[in-house]
PDB file of C-alpha atoms in Angstrom:
ATOM      1  CA  UNK W 817      -2.027 -16.212 -26.167  1.00 86.00           C
ATOM      2  CA  UNK W 818      -3.614 -16.685 -22.588  1.00 95.00           C
ATOM      3  CA  UNK W 819      -6.701 -14.701 -21.545  1.00 95.00           C
ATOM      4  CA  UNK W 820      -6.205 -12.554 -18.388  1.00 97.00           C
ATOM      5  CA  UNK W 821      -9.343 -10.867 -16.861  1.00 97.00           C
ATOM      6  CA  UNK W 822      -8.926  -8.077 -14.442  1.00 97.00           C
ATOM      7  CA  UNK W 823     -12.046  -7.247 -12.446  1.00 97.00           C
ATOM      8  CA  UNK W 824     -12.187  -3.948 -10.846  1.00 96.00           C
ATOM      9  CA  UNK W 825     -10.421  -1.074 -12.727  1.00 92.00           C
ATOM     10  CA  UNK W 826      -9.140   1.255 -10.127  1.00 94.00           C
ATOM     11  CA  UNK W 827      -5.649   2.360  -9.166  1.00 95.00           C
ATOM     12  CA  UNK W 828      -4.443  -1.220  -8.482  1.00 97.00           C
ATOM     13  CA  UNK W 829      -6.316  -2.907 -11.353  1.00 96.00           C
ATOM     14  CA  UNK W 830      -5.188  -0.391 -13.937  1.00 96.00           C
ATOM     15  CA  UNK W 831      -1.526  -0.524 -12.769  1.00 97.00           C
ATOM     16  CA  UNK W 832      -1.619  -4.296 -12.704  1.00 97.00           C
ATOM     17  CA  UNK W 833      -2.914  -4.176 -16.226  1.00 96.00           C
ATOM     18  CA  UNK W 834       0.144  -2.089 -17.413  1.00 96.00           C
ATOM     19  CA  UNK W 835       2.439  -4.534 -15.746  1.00 96.00           C
ATOM     20  CA  UNK W 836       0.787  -7.506 -17.338  1.00 95.00           C
ATOM     21  CA  UNK W 837       0.663  -5.829 -20.811  1.00 93.00           C
ATOM     22  CA  UNK W 838       4.542  -5.927 -20.850  1.00 90.00           C
ATOM     23  CA  UNK W 839       3.973  -9.687 -21.488  1.00 86.00           C
ATOM     24  CA  UNK W 840       3.120 -10.726 -25.103  1.00 83.00           C
ATOM     25  CA  UNK W 841       1.628 -13.915 -23.787  1.00 89.00           C
ATOM     26  CA  UNK W 842      -1.528 -12.299 -22.458  1.00 95.00           C
ATOM     27  CA  UNK W 843      -4.847 -11.082 -23.965  1.00 94.00           C
ATOM     28  CA  UNK W 844      -6.084  -8.879 -21.190  1.00 96.00           C
ATOM     29  CA  UNK W 845      -9.685  -7.871 -20.698  1.00 95.00           C
ATOM     30  CA  UNK W 846     -10.921  -5.469 -18.073  1.00 95.00           C
ATOM     31  CA  UNK W 847     -14.399  -5.632 -16.315  1.00 94.00           C
ATOM     32  CA  UNK W 848     -15.824  -2.903 -14.107  1.00 94.00           C
ATOM     33  CA  UNK W 849     -19.673  -2.450 -13.733  1.00 89.00           C
ATOM     34  CA  UNK W 850     -19.030   0.897 -11.890  1.00 88.00           C
ATOM     35  CA  UNK W 851     -17.160   2.726 -14.466  1.00 88.00           C
ATOM     36  CA  UNK W 852     -17.564   3.961 -18.113  1.00 88.00           C
ATOM     37  CA  UNK W 853     -14.689   3.930 -20.521  1.00 88.00           C
ATOM     38  CA  UNK W 854     -12.835   7.257 -20.574  1.00 87.00           C
ATOM     39  CA  UNK W 855     -11.076   8.717 -23.592  1.00 88.00           C
ATOM     40  CA  UNK W 856      -8.083   9.484 -21.588  1.00 87.00           C
ATOM     41  CA  UNK W 857      -7.592   5.729 -21.066  1.00 89.00           C
ATOM     42  CA  UNK W 858      -7.143   5.162 -24.824  1.00 88.00           C
ATOM     43  CA  UNK W 859      -3.419   5.636 -24.793  1.00 89.00           C
ATOM     44  CA  UNK W 860      -3.069   2.748 -22.330  1.00 89.00           C
ATOM     45  CA  UNK W 861      -6.169   0.623 -23.167  1.00 89.00           C
ATOM     46  CA  UNK W 862      -7.997  -0.272 -26.245  1.00 90.00           C
ATOM     47  CA  UNK W 863     -11.794   0.420 -25.720  1.00 91.00           C
ATOM     48  CA  UNK W 864     -12.664  -3.041 -27.082  1.00 92.00           C
ATOM     49  CA  UNK W 865     -10.940  -4.693 -24.130  1.00 93.00           C
ATOM     50  CA  UNK W 866     -12.990  -2.883 -21.542  1.00 93.00           C
ATOM     51  CA  UNK W 867     -16.439  -4.268 -20.300  1.00 93.00           C
ATOM     52  CA  UNK W 868     -19.086  -3.137 -18.064  1.00 92.00           C
ATOM     53  CA  UNK W 869     -21.448  -6.153 -18.251  1.00 91.00           C
ATOM     54  CA  UNK W 870     -20.149  -9.593 -17.123  1.00 90.00           C
ATOM     55  CA  UNK W 871     -22.672 -11.308 -19.339  1.00 86.00           C
ATOM     56  CA  UNK W 872     -20.650 -10.102 -22.407  1.00 89.00           C
ATOM     57  CA  UNK W 873     -17.569 -12.162 -21.386  1.00 91.00           C
ATOM     58  CA  UNK W 874     -19.124 -15.013 -19.461  1.00 83.00           C
ATOM     59  CA  UNK W 875     -18.520 -17.552 -22.337  1.00 83.00           C
ATOM     60  CA  UNK W 876     -14.912 -16.828 -22.621  1.00 87.00           C
ATOM     61  CA  UNK W 877     -12.321 -19.061 -20.808  1.00 92.00           C
ATOM     62  CA  UNK W 878      -9.459 -17.420 -18.791  1.00 96.00           C
ATOM     63  CA  UNK W 879      -6.212 -18.688 -17.562  1.00 97.00           C
ATOM     64  CA  UNK W 880      -5.911 -15.856 -15.084  1.00 97.00           C
ATOM     65  CA  UNK W 881      -8.578 -13.815 -13.248  1.00 98.00           C
ATOM     66  CA  UNK W 882      -7.471 -10.842 -10.804  1.00 98.00           C
ATOM     67  CA  UNK W 883     -10.084  -9.362  -8.588  1.00 98.00           C
ATOM     68  CA  UNK W 884      -9.065  -5.929  -7.878  1.00 98.00           C
ATOM     69  CA  UNK W 885     -12.240  -4.469  -6.487  1.00 97.00           C
ATOM     70  CA  UNK W 886     -12.841  -2.907  -3.198  1.00 95.00           C
ATOM     71  CA  UNK W 887     -12.956  -5.390  -0.261  1.00 96.00           C
ATOM     72  CA  UNK W 888     -16.803  -5.027   0.027  1.00 95.00           C
ATOM     73  CA  UNK W 889     -17.308  -6.142  -3.672  1.00 96.00           C
ATOM     74  CA  UNK W 890     -15.271  -9.296  -3.491  1.00 97.00           C
ATOM     75  CA  UNK W 891     -18.052 -11.661  -2.484  1.00 97.00           C
ATOM     76  CA  UNK W 892     -20.249 -10.276  -5.076  1.00 96.00           C
ATOM     77  CA  UNK W 893     -17.583 -10.766  -7.755  1.00 96.00           C
ATOM     78  CA  UNK W 894     -16.921 -14.360  -6.601  1.00 97.00           C
ATOM     79  CA  UNK W 895     -20.743 -15.081  -7.004  1.00 96.00           C
ATOM     80  CA  UNK W 896     -20.721 -13.716 -10.511  1.00 95.00           C
ATOM     81  CA  UNK W 897     -17.581 -15.674 -11.435  1.00 96.00           C
ATOM     82  CA  UNK W 898     -19.048 -19.031 -10.464  1.00 94.00           C
ATOM     83  CA  UNK W 899     -20.665 -19.477 -13.820  1.00 91.00           C
ATOM     84  CA  UNK W 900     -17.345 -19.124 -15.737  1.00 94.00           C
ATOM     85  CA  UNK W 901     -15.194 -22.075 -16.897  1.00 93.00           C
ATOM     86  CA  UNK W 902     -12.913 -22.272 -13.874  1.00 95.00           C
ATOM     87  CA  UNK W 903     -11.092 -25.544 -14.172  1.00 95.00           C
ATOM     88  CA  UNK W 904      -7.408 -24.955 -13.705  1.00 95.00           C
ATOM     89  CA  UNK W 905      -8.006 -21.186 -13.821  1.00 97.00           C
ATOM     90  CA  UNK W 906      -5.778 -19.090 -11.678  1.00 98.00           C
ATOM     91  CA  UNK W 907      -7.912 -16.590  -9.601  1.00 98.00           C
ATOM     92  CA  UNK W 908      -6.498 -14.217  -7.080  1.00 98.00           C
ATOM     93  CA  UNK W 909      -7.705 -11.025  -5.321  1.00 98.00           C
ATOM     94  CA  UNK W 910      -5.451  -8.076  -4.277  1.00 98.00           C
ATOM     95  CA  UNK W 911      -6.981  -7.177  -0.972  1.00 96.00           C
ATOM     96  CA  UNK W 912      -4.465  -6.688   1.860  1.00 95.00           C
ATOM     97  CA  UNK W 913      -7.103  -7.434   4.613  1.00 94.00           C
ATOM     98  CA  UNK W 914      -9.265 -10.267   3.343  1.00 96.00           C
ATOM     99  CA  UNK W 915      -8.250 -13.940   3.220  1.00 97.00           C
ATOM    100  CA  UNK W 916      -7.927 -16.061   0.168  1.00 97.00           C
ATOM    101  CA  UNK W 917     -10.655 -18.286   1.522  1.00 97.00           C
ATOM    102  CA  UNK W 918     -13.144 -15.817   0.095  1.00 98.00           C
ATOM    103  CA  UNK W 919     -12.451 -17.481  -3.220  1.00 98.00           C
ATOM    104  CA  UNK W 920     -13.260 -20.997  -1.892  1.00 98.00           C
ATOM    105  CA  UNK W 921     -16.479 -21.249  -4.082  1.00 98.00           C
ATOM    106  CA  UNK W 922     -14.210 -20.866  -7.140  1.00 98.00           C
ATOM    107  CA  UNK W 923     -11.738 -23.321  -5.863  1.00 97.00           C
ATOM    108  CA  UNK W 924     -14.773 -25.768  -5.525  1.00 97.00           C
ATOM    109  CA  UNK W 925     -15.315 -25.357  -9.181  1.00 96.00           C
ATOM    110  CA  UNK W 926     -11.600 -26.222 -10.169  1.00 97.00           C
ATOM    111  CA  UNK W 927      -9.701 -22.962  -9.754  1.00 97.00           C
ATOM    112  CA  UNK W 928      -6.378 -22.402  -8.046  1.00 98.00           C
ATOM    113  CA  UNK W 929      -6.911 -19.520  -5.718  1.00 98.00           C
ATOM    114  CA  UNK W 930      -5.018 -17.003  -3.722  1.00 98.00           C
ATOM    115  CA  UNK W 931      -4.565 -13.538  -2.263  1.00 98.00           C
ATOM    116  CA  UNK W 932      -1.698 -11.399  -3.875  1.00 98.00           C
ATOM    117  CA  UNK W 933      -1.123  -8.127  -2.024  1.00 97.00           C
ATOM    118  CA  UNK W 934       1.531  -5.693  -3.198  1.00 96.00           C
ATOM    119  CA  UNK W 935       3.406  -3.780  -0.436  1.00 95.00           C
ATOM    120  CA  UNK W 936       3.373  -0.602  -2.546  1.00 95.00           C
ATOM    121  CA  UNK W 937       1.331   2.608  -2.648  1.00 93.00           C
ATOM    122  CA  UNK W 938      -0.824   3.239  -5.712  1.00 95.00           C
ATOM    123  CA  UNK W 939      -1.862   6.854  -5.838  1.00 92.00           C
ATOM    124  CA  UNK W 940      -3.242   7.092  -9.264  1.00 94.00           C
ATOM    125  CA  UNK W 941      -4.384   4.965 -12.205  1.00 94.00           C
ATOM    126  CA  UNK W 942      -2.207   3.483 -14.852  1.00 94.00           C
ATOM    127  CA  UNK W 943       1.024   3.663 -12.928  1.00 96.00           C
ATOM    128  CA  UNK W 944       3.998   2.360 -15.001  1.00 95.00           C
ATOM    129  CA  UNK W 945       5.213  -1.261 -14.575  1.00 96.00           C
ATOM    130  CA  UNK W 946       8.245   0.077 -12.599  1.00 96.00           C
ATOM    131  CA  UNK W 947       5.946   0.539  -9.589  1.00 97.00           C
ATOM    132  CA  UNK W 948       6.102  -3.206  -9.421  1.00 97.00           C
ATOM    133  CA  UNK W 949       9.882  -3.269  -9.798  1.00 96.00           C
ATOM    134  CA  UNK W 950      11.704  -5.058  -6.856  1.00 95.00           C
ATOM    135  CA  UNK W 951       8.645  -4.738  -4.564  1.00 96.00           C
ATOM    136  CA  UNK W 952       7.363  -7.592  -2.256  1.00 96.00           C
ATOM    137  CA  UNK W 953       3.997  -9.067  -2.613  1.00 97.00           C
ATOM    138  CA  UNK W 954       2.484 -11.107   0.154  1.00 96.00           C
ATOM    139  CA  UNK W 955       0.668 -14.241  -0.980  1.00 97.00           C
ATOM    140  CA  UNK W 956      -1.823 -16.489   0.767  1.00 97.00           C
ATOM    141  CA  UNK W 957      -3.283 -19.449  -1.189  1.00 97.00           C
ATOM    142  CA  UNK W 958      -2.490 -22.342  -3.431  1.00 97.00           C
ATOM    143  CA  UNK W 959       1.201 -23.163  -3.972  1.00 97.00           C
ATOM    144  CA  UNK W 960       0.712 -23.651  -7.665  1.00 96.00           C
ATOM    145  CA  UNK W 961      -0.738 -20.265  -8.201  1.00 97.00           C
ATOM    146  CA  UNK W 962       2.044 -18.703  -6.209  1.00 97.00           C
ATOM    147  CA  UNK W 963       4.584 -20.261  -8.403  1.00 97.00           C
ATOM    148  CA  UNK W 964       2.806 -19.188 -11.609  1.00 96.00           C
ATOM    149  CA  UNK W 965       2.556 -15.627 -10.347  1.00 97.00           C
ATOM    150  CA  UNK W 966       6.250 -15.586  -9.452  1.00 97.00           C
ATOM    151  CA  UNK W 967       7.147 -16.606 -13.015  1.00 95.00           C
ATOM    152  CA  UNK W 968       4.908 -13.812 -14.368  1.00 96.00           C
ATOM    153  CA  UNK W 969       6.466 -11.272 -12.006  1.00 96.00           C
ATOM    154  CA  UNK W 970      10.179 -12.457 -12.293  1.00 96.00           C
ATOM    155  CA  UNK W 971      11.028  -9.982 -15.083  1.00 94.00           C
ATOM    156  CA  UNK W 972      10.162  -7.130 -12.710  1.00 95.00           C
ATOM    157  CA  UNK W 973      12.115  -8.714  -9.853  1.00 96.00           C
ATOM    158  CA  UNK W 974       8.927  -8.774  -7.747  1.00 97.00           C
ATOM    159  CA  UNK W 975       9.316 -11.026  -4.793  1.00 97.00           C
ATOM    160  CA  UNK W 976       6.229 -13.093  -3.897  1.00 97.00           C
ATOM    161  CA  UNK W 977       6.349 -14.170  -0.326  1.00 97.00           C
ATOM    162  CA  UNK W 978       3.918 -16.979   1.199  1.00 97.00           C
ATOM    163  CA  UNK W 979       2.327 -16.117   4.510  1.00 96.00           C
ATOM    164  CA  UNK W 980      -0.702 -17.232   6.568  1.00 96.00           C
ATOM    165  CA  UNK W 981      -3.810 -15.048   6.990  1.00 95.00           C
ATOM    166  CA  UNK W 982      -2.813 -13.636  10.435  1.00 95.00           C
ATOM    167  CA  UNK W 983       0.607 -12.613   8.981  1.00 96.00           C
ATOM    168  CA  UNK W 984      -1.101 -11.032   6.025  1.00 94.00           C
ATOM    169  CA  UNK W 985      -3.456  -8.846   8.356  1.00 93.00           C
ATOM    170  CA  UNK W 986      -0.325  -7.870  10.329  1.00 94.00           C
ATOM    171  CA  UNK W 987       1.551  -6.823   7.308  1.00 93.00           C
ATOM    172  CA  UNK W 988      -1.333  -4.787   6.092  1.00 93.00           C
ATOM    173  CA  UNK W 989      -1.411  -2.985   9.313  1.00 95.00           C
ATOM    174  CA  UNK W 990       2.278  -2.337   9.166  1.00 94.00           C
ATOM    175  CA  UNK W 991       2.078  -1.195   5.581  1.00 93.00           C
ATOM    176  CA  UNK W 992      -0.676   1.267   6.480  1.00 93.00           C
ATOM    177  CA  UNK W 993       1.328   2.606   9.454  1.00 93.00           C
ATOM    178  CA  UNK W 994       4.460   2.990   7.223  1.00 91.00           C
ATOM    179  CA  UNK W 995       2.864   4.639   4.201  1.00 91.00           C
ATOM    180  CA  UNK W 996      -0.484   6.248   5.103  1.00 92.00           C
ATOM    181  CA  UNK W 997       0.672   7.769   8.477  1.00 94.00           C
ATOM    182  CA  UNK W 998       3.715   9.235   6.857  1.00 92.00           C
ATOM    183  CA  UNK W 999       1.113  11.423   4.841  1.00 92.00           C
ATOM    184  CA  UNK W1000      -0.584  12.166   8.210  1.00 94.00           C
ATOM    185  CA  UNK W1001       2.629  13.470   9.583  1.00 93.00           C
ATOM    186  CA  UNK W1002       3.281  15.606   6.448  1.00 91.00           C
ATOM    187  CA  UNK W1003      -0.375  16.993   6.841  1.00 91.00           C
ATOM    188  CA  UNK W1004       0.267  17.783  10.457  1.00 92.00           C
ATOM    189  CA  UNK W1005       3.598  19.637   9.625  1.00 90.00           C
ATOM    190  CA  UNK W1006       1.664  21.740   7.080  1.00 88.00           C
ATOM    191  CA  UNK W1007      -1.070  22.590   9.483  1.00 87.00           C
ATOM    192  CA  UNK W1008       1.463  23.791  12.087  1.00 87.00           C
ATOM    193  CA  UNK W1009       2.962  26.055   9.416  1.00 86.00           C
ATOM    194  CA  UNK W1010      -0.424  27.498   8.363  1.00 84.00           C
ATOM    195  CA  UNK W1011      -1.489  28.011  12.004  1.00 83.00           C
ATOM    196  CA  UNK W1012       1.557  30.054  12.652  1.00 82.00           C
ATOM    197  CA  UNK W1013       0.947  32.219   9.604  1.00 84.00           C
ATOM    198  CA  UNK W1014       3.697  30.656   7.382  1.00 84.00           C
ATOM    199  CA  UNK W1015       2.351  29.809   4.094  1.00 79.00           C
ATOM    200  CA  UNK W1016       4.872  27.506   2.113  1.00 72.00           C
ATOM    201  CA  UNK W1017       4.452  27.952  -1.710  1.00 72.00           C
ATOM    202  CA  UNK W1018       4.800  24.217  -1.870  1.00 79.00           C
ATOM    203  CA  UNK W1019       5.387  22.017   1.115  1.00 81.00           C
ATOM    204  CA  UNK W1020       7.530  19.770  -1.096  1.00 83.00           C
ATOM    205  CA  UNK W1021       9.871  22.424  -1.928  1.00 86.00           C
ATOM    206  CA  UNK W1022      10.628  23.095   1.724  1.00 86.00           C
ATOM    207  CA  UNK W1023      10.449  19.614   3.346  1.00 88.00           C
ATOM    208  CA  UNK W1024      10.757  17.322   0.217  1.00 88.00           C
ATOM    209  CA  UNK W1025      14.549  17.080   0.220  1.00 91.00           C
ATOM    210  CA  UNK W1026      14.534  16.323   3.953  1.00 91.00           C
ATOM    211  CA  UNK W1027      11.860  13.535   3.482  1.00 89.00           C
ATOM    212  CA  UNK W1028      13.545  12.162   0.388  1.00 90.00           C
ATOM    213  CA  UNK W1029      16.970  11.926   2.398  1.00 94.00           C
ATOM    214  CA  UNK W1030      15.300   9.994   5.083  1.00 91.00           C
ATOM    215  CA  UNK W1031      14.063   7.525   2.461  1.00 90.00           C
ATOM    216  CA  UNK W1032      17.645   7.334   0.944  1.00 93.00           C
ATOM    217  CA  UNK W1033      19.107   6.690   4.540  1.00 94.00           C
ATOM    218  CA  UNK W1034      16.683   3.920   5.020  1.00 91.00           C
ATOM    219  CA  UNK W1035      17.705   2.256   1.674  1.00 90.00           C
ATOM    220  CA  UNK W1036      21.355   2.455   2.622  1.00 94.00           C
ATOM    221  CA  UNK W1037      21.494   1.797   6.293  1.00 95.00           C
ATOM    222  CA  UNK W1038      19.713  -0.193   8.965  1.00 94.00           C
ATOM    223  CA  UNK W1039      16.766   1.556  10.693  1.00 94.00           C
ATOM    224  CA  UNK W1040      18.627   1.720  13.990  1.00 93.00           C
ATOM    225  CA  UNK W1041      21.236   4.022  12.266  1.00 94.00           C
ATOM    226  CA  UNK W1042      19.107   6.549  10.567  1.00 94.00           C
ATOM    227  CA  UNK W1043      17.509   8.374  13.627  1.00 95.00           C
ATOM    228  CA  UNK W1044      18.703  12.021  13.987  1.00 95.00           C
ATOM    229  CA  UNK W1045      17.405  15.233  15.618  1.00 95.00           C
ATOM    230  CA  UNK W1046      16.916  16.531  19.058  1.00 96.00           C
ATOM    231  CA  UNK W1047      15.682  13.326  20.550  1.00 96.00           C
ATOM    232  CA  UNK W1048      18.515  11.200  19.207  1.00 96.00           C
ATOM    233  CA  UNK W1049      21.048  13.758  20.667  1.00 96.00           C
ATOM    234  CA  UNK W1050      19.331  13.968  23.999  1.00 96.00           C
ATOM    235  CA  UNK W1051      18.487  17.633  23.458  1.00 96.00           C
ATOM    236  CA  UNK W1052      15.874  18.192  26.320  1.00 95.00           C
ATOM    237  CA  UNK W1053      15.659  22.040  25.805  1.00 95.00           C
ATOM    238  CA  UNK W1054      14.694  21.743  22.256  1.00 96.00           C
ATOM    239  CA  UNK W1055      11.965  19.048  22.901  1.00 96.00           C
ATOM    240  CA  UNK W1056      10.535  21.422  25.593  1.00 94.00           C
ATOM    241  CA  UNK W1057      10.601  24.364  23.159  1.00 94.00           C
ATOM    242  CA  UNK W1058       8.769  22.212  20.562  1.00 94.00           C
ATOM    243  CA  UNK W1059       6.116  21.295  23.031  1.00 93.00           C
ATOM    244  CA  UNK W1060       5.626  24.945  24.035  1.00 91.00           C
ATOM    245  CA  UNK W1061       5.213  25.943  20.362  1.00 90.00           C
ATOM    246  CA  UNK W1062       2.533  23.222  19.907  1.00 90.00           C
ATOM    247  CA  UNK W1063       0.766  24.522  22.800  1.00 88.00           C
ATOM    248  CA  UNK W1064       0.776  27.957  21.338  1.00 85.00           C
ATOM    249  CA  UNK W1065      -0.271  26.942  17.862  1.00 79.00           C
ATOM    250  CA  UNK W1066      -2.104  23.696  18.081  1.00 70.00           C
ATOM    251  CA  UNK W1067      -4.530  21.564  20.312  1.00 77.00           C
ATOM    252  CA  UNK W1068      -3.618  19.678  23.333  1.00 81.00           C
ATOM    253  CA  UNK W1069      -4.085  16.480  21.212  1.00 89.00           C
ATOM    254  CA  UNK W1070      -1.202  17.501  19.088  1.00 92.00           C
ATOM    255  CA  UNK W1071       1.108  17.759  22.129  1.00 93.00           C
ATOM    256  CA  UNK W1072       0.073  14.333  23.057  1.00 93.00           C
ATOM    257  CA  UNK W1073       0.892  13.020  19.647  1.00 94.00           C
ATOM    258  CA  UNK W1074       4.312  14.571  19.705  1.00 95.00           C
ATOM    259  CA  UNK W1075       4.952  13.119  23.154  1.00 95.00           C
ATOM    260  CA  UNK W1076       3.678   9.702  22.028  1.00 94.00           C
ATOM    261  CA  UNK W1077       5.952   9.562  18.921  1.00 96.00           C
ATOM    262  CA  UNK W1078       8.916  10.467  21.040  1.00 97.00           C
ATOM    263  CA  UNK W1079       8.102   7.735  23.452  1.00 96.00           C
ATOM    264  CA  UNK W1080       7.704   5.318  20.620  1.00 96.00           C
ATOM    265  CA  UNK W1081      11.248   6.179  19.466  1.00 97.00           C
ATOM    266  CA  UNK W1082      12.659   5.782  22.992  1.00 97.00           C
ATOM    267  CA  UNK W1083      10.946   2.249  23.245  1.00 96.00           C
ATOM    268  CA  UNK W1084      13.305   1.024  20.472  1.00 96.00           C
ATOM    269  CA  UNK W1085      16.566   0.203  22.279  1.00 96.00           C
ATOM    270  CA  UNK W1086      18.411  -0.139  18.997  1.00 96.00           C
ATOM    271  CA  UNK W1087      18.330   3.556  18.493  1.00 96.00           C
ATOM    272  CA  UNK W1088      21.440   5.175  19.989  1.00 95.00           C
ATOM    273  CA  UNK W1089      19.718   7.897  22.021  1.00 96.00           C
ATOM    274  CA  UNK W1090      21.640  10.001  24.535  1.00 96.00           C
ATOM    275  CA  UNK W1091      20.248  10.419  28.051  1.00 96.00           C
ATOM    276  CA  UNK W1092      17.387   8.165  27.158  1.00 96.00           C
ATOM    277  CA  UNK W1093      16.111   7.785  30.743  1.00 96.00           C
ATOM    278  CA  UNK W1094      16.127  11.573  31.311  1.00 96.00           C
ATOM    279  CA  UNK W1095      14.088  12.074  28.242  1.00 96.00           C
ATOM    280  CA  UNK W1096      11.593   9.358  29.246  1.00 96.00           C
ATOM    281  CA  UNK W1097      11.153  10.962  32.671  1.00 95.00           C
ATOM    282  CA  UNK W1098      10.606  14.337  31.144  1.00 95.00           C
ATOM    283  CA  UNK W1099       8.011  13.233  28.567  1.00 95.00           C
ATOM    284  CA  UNK W1100       6.024  11.083  31.129  1.00 92.00           C
ATOM    285  CA  UNK W1101       5.777  14.067  33.609  1.00 90.00           C
ATOM    286  CA  UNK W1102       5.431  17.007  31.102  1.00 87.00           C
ATOM    287  CA  UNK W1103       2.130  18.826  31.768  1.00 79.00           C
ATOM    288  CA  UNK W1104       0.161  20.110  28.958  1.00 69.00           C
TER     289      UNK W1104
END
């Protein structure tokens, strides 16, 4: 059995734990000084595997250490780990925005280091191993560590893609836009309904099928082929009606957001948009 330590037991750390627990080769320990063990964790995690004080595990040797703490605690964790036996230990953090080089002090003590960032959303703790199924993880760091991690994740068909730090930051930006800003748009839609006096019993009941179909379309077709709606068909009258409704129920900033998103779609020449130039002229000169 190989010892695997996960430092930082939040949404990513607990979900990584469940994925690694599918391997019979690992004895997994968890460390988080900011949390107490909770009874509801017991169905996933034995209490004797969870530690709050790093002193209690400092004498153990680990083949793998995953740092899943918030970004502002990585340096502190690295400092604490320098007293561990690190020769040939594989150490990685899961931050999407911080470089692998934060772990250089551990490399100096013999560790193989890297940064593994899953392009996935983790909205709760203890997500099942399937959340890693077929996803892409970006990797920056030592090649030997990347190869070892790929072997570990192979059963889940997780793809580990080596990139440099600048590419890593850009991909984190893109992931944030793709995932988090979707939620912002859903929230905006809900605010418009509430401002108009319409109270849906559950936004997912009304808009969920539409949202899921867009996701299905993206899985089945190129991005350039999935755009539909009034902008795509060049329906200037409907766009103008939408802007008037926003003016009635929302702030001027929301009109600007609607216009900006339309313009962003128009910028992509791969979309088949009817009367593109007429739409651009209208949006550029529309007065709020």
